[in-house]
Tab-separated table of C-alpha atoms and ligand atoms in Angstrom:
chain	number	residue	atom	x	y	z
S	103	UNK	CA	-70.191	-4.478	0.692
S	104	UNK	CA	-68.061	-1.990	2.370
S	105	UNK	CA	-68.496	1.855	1.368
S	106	UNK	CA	-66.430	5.019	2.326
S	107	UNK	CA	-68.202	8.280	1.589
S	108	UNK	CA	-66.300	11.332	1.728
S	109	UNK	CA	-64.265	10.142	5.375
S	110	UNK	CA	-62.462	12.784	6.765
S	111	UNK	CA	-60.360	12.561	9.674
S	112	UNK	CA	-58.606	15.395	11.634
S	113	UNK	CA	-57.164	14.272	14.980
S	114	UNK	CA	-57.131	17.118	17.903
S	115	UNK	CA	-53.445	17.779	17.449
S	116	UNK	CA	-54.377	19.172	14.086
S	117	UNK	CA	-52.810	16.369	11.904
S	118	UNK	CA	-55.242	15.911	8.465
S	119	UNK	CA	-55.092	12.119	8.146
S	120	UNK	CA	-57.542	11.373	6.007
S	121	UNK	CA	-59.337	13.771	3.374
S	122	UNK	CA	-62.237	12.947	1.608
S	123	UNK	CA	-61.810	9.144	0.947
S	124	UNK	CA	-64.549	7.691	-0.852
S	125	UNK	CA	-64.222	3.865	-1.424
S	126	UNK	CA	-66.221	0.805	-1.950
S	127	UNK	CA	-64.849	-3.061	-1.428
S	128	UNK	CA	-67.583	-5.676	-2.464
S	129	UNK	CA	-67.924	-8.837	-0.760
S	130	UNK	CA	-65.086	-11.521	-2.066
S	131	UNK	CA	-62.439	-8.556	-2.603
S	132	UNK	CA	-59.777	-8.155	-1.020
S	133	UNK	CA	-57.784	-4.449	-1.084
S	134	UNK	CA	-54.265	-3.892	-0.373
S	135	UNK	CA	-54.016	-0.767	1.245
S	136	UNK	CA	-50.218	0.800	0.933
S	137	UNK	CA	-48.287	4.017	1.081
S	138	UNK	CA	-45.888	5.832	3.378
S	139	UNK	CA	-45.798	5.828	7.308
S	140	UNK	CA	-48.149	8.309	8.184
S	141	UNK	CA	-50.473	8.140	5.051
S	142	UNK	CA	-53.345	7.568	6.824
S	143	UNK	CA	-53.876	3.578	6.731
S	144	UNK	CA	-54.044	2.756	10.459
S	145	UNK	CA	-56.260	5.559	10.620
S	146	UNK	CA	-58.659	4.196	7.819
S	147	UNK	CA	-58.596	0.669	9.421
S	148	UNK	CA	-59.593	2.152	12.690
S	149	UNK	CA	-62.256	4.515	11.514
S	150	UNK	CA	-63.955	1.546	10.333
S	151	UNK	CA	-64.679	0.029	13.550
S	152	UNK	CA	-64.508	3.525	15.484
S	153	UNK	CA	-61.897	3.053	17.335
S	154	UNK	CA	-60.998	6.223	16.031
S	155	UNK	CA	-63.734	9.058	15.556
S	156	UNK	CA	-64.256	10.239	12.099
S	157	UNK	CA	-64.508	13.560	11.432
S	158	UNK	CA	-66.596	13.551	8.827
S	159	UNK	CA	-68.132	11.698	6.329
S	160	UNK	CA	-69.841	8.270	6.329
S	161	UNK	CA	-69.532	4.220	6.481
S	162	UNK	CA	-71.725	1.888	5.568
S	163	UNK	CA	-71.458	-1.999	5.976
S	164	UNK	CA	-74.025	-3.660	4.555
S	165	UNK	CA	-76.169	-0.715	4.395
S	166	UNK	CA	-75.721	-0.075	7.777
S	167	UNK	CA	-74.298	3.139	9.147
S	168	UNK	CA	-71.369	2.643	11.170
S	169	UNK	CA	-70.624	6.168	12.240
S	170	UNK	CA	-73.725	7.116	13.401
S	171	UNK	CA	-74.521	4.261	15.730
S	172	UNK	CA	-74.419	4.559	19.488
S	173	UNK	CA	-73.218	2.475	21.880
S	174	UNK	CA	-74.924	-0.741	22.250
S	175	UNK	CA	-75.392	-0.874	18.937
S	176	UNK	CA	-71.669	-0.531	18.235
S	177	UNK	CA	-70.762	-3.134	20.030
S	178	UNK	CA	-73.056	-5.385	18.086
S	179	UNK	CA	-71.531	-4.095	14.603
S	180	UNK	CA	-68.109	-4.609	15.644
S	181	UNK	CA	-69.046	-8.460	15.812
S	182	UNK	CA	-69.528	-7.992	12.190
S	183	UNK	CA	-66.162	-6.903	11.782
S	184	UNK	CA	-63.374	-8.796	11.919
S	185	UNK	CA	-59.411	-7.550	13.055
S	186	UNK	CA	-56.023	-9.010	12.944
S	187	UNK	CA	-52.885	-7.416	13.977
S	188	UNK	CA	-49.680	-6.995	13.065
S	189	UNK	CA	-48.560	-8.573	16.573
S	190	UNK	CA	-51.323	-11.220	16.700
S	191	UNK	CA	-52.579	-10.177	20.499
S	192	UNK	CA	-53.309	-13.448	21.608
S	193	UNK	CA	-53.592	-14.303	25.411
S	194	UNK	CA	-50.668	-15.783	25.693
S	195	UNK	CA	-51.059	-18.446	28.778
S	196	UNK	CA	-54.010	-19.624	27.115
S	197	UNK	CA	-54.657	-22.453	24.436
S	198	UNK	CA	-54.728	-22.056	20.813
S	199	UNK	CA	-58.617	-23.227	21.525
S	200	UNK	CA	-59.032	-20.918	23.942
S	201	UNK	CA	-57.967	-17.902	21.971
S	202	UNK	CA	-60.257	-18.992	18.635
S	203	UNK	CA	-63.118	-19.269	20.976
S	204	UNK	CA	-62.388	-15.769	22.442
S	205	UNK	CA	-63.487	-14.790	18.976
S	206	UNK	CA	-67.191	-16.058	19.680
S	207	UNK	CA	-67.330	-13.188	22.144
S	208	UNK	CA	-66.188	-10.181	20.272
S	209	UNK	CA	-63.746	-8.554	22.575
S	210	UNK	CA	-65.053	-8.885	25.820
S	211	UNK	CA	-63.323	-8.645	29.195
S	212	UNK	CA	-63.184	-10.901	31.317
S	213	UNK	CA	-64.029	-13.373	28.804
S	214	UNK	CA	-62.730	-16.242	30.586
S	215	UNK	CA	-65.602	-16.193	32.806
S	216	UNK	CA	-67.816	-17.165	29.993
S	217	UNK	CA	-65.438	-20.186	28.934
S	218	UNK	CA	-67.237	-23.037	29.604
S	219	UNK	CA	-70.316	-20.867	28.199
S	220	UNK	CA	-69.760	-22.493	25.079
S	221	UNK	CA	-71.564	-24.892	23.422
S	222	UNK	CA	-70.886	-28.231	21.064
S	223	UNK	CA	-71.567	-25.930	17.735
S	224	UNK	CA	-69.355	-23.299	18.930
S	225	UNK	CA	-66.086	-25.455	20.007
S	226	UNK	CA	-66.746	-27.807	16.291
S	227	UNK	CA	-66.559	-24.748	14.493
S	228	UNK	CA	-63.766	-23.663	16.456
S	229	UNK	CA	-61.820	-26.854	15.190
S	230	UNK	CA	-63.034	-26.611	11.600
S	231	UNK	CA	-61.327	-23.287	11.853
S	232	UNK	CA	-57.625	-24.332	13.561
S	233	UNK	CA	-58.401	-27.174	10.909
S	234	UNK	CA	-58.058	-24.647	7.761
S	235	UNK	CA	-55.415	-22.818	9.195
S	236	UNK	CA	-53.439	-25.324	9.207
S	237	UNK	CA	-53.500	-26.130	13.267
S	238	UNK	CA	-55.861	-28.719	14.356
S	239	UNK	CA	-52.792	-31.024	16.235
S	240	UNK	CA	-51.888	-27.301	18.009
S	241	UNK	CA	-54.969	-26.707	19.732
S	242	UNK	CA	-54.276	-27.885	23.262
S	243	UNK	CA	-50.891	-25.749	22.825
S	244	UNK	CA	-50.571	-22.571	25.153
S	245	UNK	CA	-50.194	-19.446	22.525
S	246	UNK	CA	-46.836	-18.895	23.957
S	247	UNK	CA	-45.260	-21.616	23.351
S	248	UNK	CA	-46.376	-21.012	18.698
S	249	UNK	CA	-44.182	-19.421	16.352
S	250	UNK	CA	-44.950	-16.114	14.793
S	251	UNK	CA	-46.494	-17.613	11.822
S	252	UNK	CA	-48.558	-19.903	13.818
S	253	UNK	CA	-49.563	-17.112	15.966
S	254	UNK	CA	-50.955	-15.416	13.051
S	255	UNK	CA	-52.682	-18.068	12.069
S	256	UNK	CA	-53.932	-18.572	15.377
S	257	UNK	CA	-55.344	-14.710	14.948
S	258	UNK	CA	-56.977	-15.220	11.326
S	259	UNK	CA	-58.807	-18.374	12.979
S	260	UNK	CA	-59.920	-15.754	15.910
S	261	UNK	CA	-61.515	-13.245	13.950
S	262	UNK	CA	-63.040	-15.956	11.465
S	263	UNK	CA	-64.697	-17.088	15.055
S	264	UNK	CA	-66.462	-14.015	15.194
S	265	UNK	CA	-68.364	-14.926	11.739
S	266	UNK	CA	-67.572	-11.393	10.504
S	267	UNK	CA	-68.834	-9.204	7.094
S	268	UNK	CA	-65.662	-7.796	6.594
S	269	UNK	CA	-61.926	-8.164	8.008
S	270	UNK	CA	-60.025	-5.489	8.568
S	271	UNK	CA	-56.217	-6.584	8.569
S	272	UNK	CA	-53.287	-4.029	9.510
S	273	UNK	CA	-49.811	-5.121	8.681
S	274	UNK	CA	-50.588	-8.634	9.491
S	275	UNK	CA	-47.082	-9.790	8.122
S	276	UNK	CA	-44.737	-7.353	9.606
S	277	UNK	CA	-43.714	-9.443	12.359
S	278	UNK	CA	-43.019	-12.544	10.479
S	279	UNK	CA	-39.617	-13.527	7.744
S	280	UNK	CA	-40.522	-13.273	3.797
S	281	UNK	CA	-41.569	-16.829	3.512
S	282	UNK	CA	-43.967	-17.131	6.429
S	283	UNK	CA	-45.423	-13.676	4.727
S	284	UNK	CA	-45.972	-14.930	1.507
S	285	UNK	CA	-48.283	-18.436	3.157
S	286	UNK	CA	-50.070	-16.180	5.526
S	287	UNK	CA	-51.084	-13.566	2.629
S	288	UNK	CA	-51.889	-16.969	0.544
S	289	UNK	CA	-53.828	-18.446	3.739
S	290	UNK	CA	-55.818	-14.516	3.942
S	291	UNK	CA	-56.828	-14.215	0.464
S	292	UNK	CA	-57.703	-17.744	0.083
S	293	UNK	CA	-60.188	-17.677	2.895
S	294	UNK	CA	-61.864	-14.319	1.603
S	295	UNK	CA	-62.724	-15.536	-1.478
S	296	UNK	CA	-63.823	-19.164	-0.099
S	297	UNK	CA	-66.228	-17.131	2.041
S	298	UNK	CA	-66.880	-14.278	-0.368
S	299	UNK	CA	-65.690	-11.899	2.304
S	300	UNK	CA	-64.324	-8.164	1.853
S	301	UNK	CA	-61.613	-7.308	3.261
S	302	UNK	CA	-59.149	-4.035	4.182
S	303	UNK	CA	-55.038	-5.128	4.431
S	304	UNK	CA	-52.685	-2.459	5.377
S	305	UNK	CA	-49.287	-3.436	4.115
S	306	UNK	CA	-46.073	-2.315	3.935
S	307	UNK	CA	-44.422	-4.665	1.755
S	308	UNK	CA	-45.479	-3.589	-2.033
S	309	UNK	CA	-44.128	-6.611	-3.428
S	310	UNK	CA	-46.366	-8.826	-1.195
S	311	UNK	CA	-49.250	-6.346	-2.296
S	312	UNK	CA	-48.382	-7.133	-5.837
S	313	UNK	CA	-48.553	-10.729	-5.761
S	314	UNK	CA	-51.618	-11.460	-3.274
S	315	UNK	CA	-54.474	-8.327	-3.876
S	316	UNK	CA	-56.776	-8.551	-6.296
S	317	UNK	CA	-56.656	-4.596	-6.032
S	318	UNK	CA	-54.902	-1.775	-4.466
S	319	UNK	CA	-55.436	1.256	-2.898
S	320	UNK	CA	-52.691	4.042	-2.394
S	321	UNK	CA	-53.015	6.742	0.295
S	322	UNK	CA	-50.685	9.698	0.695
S	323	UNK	CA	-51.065	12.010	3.626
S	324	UNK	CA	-54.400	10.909	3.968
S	325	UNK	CA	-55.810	11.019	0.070
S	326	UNK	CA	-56.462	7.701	-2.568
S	327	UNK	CA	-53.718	8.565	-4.951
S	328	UNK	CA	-54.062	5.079	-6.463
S	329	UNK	CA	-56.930	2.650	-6.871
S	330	UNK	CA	-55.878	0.109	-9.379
S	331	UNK	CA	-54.893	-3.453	-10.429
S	332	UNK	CA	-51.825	-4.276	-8.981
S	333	UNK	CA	-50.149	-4.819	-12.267
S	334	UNK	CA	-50.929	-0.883	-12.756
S	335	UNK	CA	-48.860	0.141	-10.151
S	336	UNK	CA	-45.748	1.103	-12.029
S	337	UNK	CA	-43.135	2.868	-10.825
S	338	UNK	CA	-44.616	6.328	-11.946
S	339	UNK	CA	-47.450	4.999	-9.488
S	340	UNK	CA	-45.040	4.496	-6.475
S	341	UNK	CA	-43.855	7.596	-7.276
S	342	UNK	CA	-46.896	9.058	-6.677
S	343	UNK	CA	-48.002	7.150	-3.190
S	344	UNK	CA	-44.391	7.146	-2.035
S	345	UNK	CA	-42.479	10.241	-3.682
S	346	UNK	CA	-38.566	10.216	-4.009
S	347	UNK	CA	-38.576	7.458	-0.860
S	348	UNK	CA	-37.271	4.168	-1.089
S	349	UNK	CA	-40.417	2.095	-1.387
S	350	UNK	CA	-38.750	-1.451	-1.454
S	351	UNK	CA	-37.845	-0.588	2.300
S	352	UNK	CA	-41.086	1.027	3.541
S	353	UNK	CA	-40.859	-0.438	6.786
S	354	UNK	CA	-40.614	2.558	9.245
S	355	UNK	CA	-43.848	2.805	10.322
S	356	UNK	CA	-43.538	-0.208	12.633
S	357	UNK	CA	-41.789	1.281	15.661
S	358	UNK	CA	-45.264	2.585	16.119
S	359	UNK	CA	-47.126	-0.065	15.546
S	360	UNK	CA	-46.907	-2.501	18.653
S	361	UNK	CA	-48.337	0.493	20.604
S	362	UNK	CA	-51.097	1.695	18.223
S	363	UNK	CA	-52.291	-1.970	18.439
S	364	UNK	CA	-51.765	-2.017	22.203
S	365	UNK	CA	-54.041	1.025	22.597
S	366	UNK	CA	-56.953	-0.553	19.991
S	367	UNK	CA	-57.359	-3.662	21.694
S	368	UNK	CA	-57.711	-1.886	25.152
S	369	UNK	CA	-60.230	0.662	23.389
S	370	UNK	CA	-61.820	-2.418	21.929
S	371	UNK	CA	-62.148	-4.145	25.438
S	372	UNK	CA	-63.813	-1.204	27.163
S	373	UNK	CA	-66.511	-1.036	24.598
S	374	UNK	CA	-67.083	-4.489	24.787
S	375	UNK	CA	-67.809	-4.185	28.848
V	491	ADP	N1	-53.908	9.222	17.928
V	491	ADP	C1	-53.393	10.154	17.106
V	491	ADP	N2	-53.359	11.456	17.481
V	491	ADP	C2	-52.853	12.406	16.665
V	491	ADP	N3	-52.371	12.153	15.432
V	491	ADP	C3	-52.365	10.874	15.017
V	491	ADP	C4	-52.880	9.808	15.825
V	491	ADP	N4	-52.746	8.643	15.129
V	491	ADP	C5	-52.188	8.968	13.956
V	491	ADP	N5	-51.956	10.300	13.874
V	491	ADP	C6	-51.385	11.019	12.726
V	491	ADP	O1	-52.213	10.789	11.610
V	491	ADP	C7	-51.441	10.555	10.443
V	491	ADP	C8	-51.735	9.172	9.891
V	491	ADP	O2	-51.259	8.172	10.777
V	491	ADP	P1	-51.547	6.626	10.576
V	491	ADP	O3	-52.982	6.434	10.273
V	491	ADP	O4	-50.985	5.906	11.748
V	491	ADP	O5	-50.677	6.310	9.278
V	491	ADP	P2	-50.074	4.929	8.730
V	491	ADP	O6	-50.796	3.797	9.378
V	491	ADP	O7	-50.259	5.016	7.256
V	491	ADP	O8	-48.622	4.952	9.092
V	491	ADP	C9	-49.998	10.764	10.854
V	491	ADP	O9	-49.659	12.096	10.603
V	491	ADP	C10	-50.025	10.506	12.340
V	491	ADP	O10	-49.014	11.233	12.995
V	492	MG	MG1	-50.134	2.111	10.462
């Protein structure tokens, strides 16, 4: 189980993005997170496996206390926690195989060192995994050459790799057309509850929210304004979490996106040196 107590986040520019969230996600759930660009999601997603600073206020994974934990021991809970991105960050000139089993190391640098590190358990798990998602003949491929779906998939088989507690998932559809959405949501929540695994997806698209989470959370300018079933969230609700906006077309955050991501997986990397 996954609890937020009281998270606060102020960045140094002076922007409040999150205030006082307090949440809990236990294991097999699976929580849409939605609302406006600039609510506050990325910066929930990220608090959770410090690649942004809280400000105040506490996280616990499995009674452990993320915030408080230096270093080294970072580094060893972020194994425990599982990301995939909006634009997959795969290494592109290497195999589908490659990239799963980059999983087995957390986020390590010069990773490919360690390559033929691996051992028989590690690359038949790695094929069980391209197996379930769908891409056991694709292994051998170079990530390059996949489509964006595949790519995705690719990602979700990564982070499974790592064996995590929790995945946290931040517009992992974003890049892809409505249909390739709808079986990678399908593939997501299908694999959390086959492995009773919690899990925190940031998403734009409210109808995709509707049909795949089993709950939903919505943040505006940086506070839970809904927590709910997703056949509570009504249109007084999206009033609430979006205000007067179009919500159908909340898509405007993504010009920042590709960057944000850039920037966590290079914070991710140094840690993991
Ligand atoms: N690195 C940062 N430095 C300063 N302010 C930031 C930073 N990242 C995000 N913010 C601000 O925090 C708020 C929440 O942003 P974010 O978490 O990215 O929202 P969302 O993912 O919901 O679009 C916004 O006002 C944004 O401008
Ligand atoms: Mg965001």
């Amino acid at each position: 189980m996954l609890e937020l107590i009281s998270l606060s986040k102020t960045y140094r520019t002076g922007d409040a993005a999150l205030s006082d969230v307090s949440l809990q996600v236990p294991k097999g759930q699976i929580v849409g997170l939605i609302g406006p660009s600039g609510a506050g999601k990325s910066t929930l997603i990220r608090c959770i496996n410090r690649l942004v600073e809280p400000s105040t206020g506490k996280i616990e994974l499995g009674g452990v206390d993320l915030v408080t934990l230096g270093r080294r021991d970072l580094r060893k809970q972020r194994r425990r926690i599982g990301m995939i991105f909006q634009e997959y960050a795969l290494v592109e000139r290497l195999t589908v195989m490659e990239n799963v089993l980059s999983g087995r190391l957390g986020y390590v640098p010069f990773w490919r060192s360690y390559l033929r590190r691996f051992d028989a358990s590690d690359i038949q798990r790695a094929y069980q995994l391209l197996d379930r998602v769908g891409l056991l003949d694709h292994a051998d491929k170079r990530a390059d050459a996949l489509s964006g779906g595949q790519r995705q998939r690719v990602g979700i088989a990564r982070a499974l790799a790592q064996d995590p507690d929790l995945l946290l998932v931040d517009e992992p559809t974003a890049s892809l057309d409505p249909k390739t959405s709808r079986q990678i949501m399908r593939l997501l929540t299908e694999i959390c509850t086959e492995r009773d695994l919690p899990a925190i997806v940031n998403i734009h698209d409210v109808p995709l929210a509707r049909q795949f989470m089993q709950r939903i959370v919505g943040l505006r300018a940086g506070q839970i304004v809904f927590d709910d079933a997703p056949t509570a969230l009504t249109e007084d609700a999206l009033t609430r979490i979006y205000g007067a906006e179009d919500w159908d077309a909340m898509r405007k955050g993504d010009i920042d996106q590709a960057e944000a991501e850039n920037d966590a997986i290079r914070q991710l990397a140094e840690v993991g040196a």
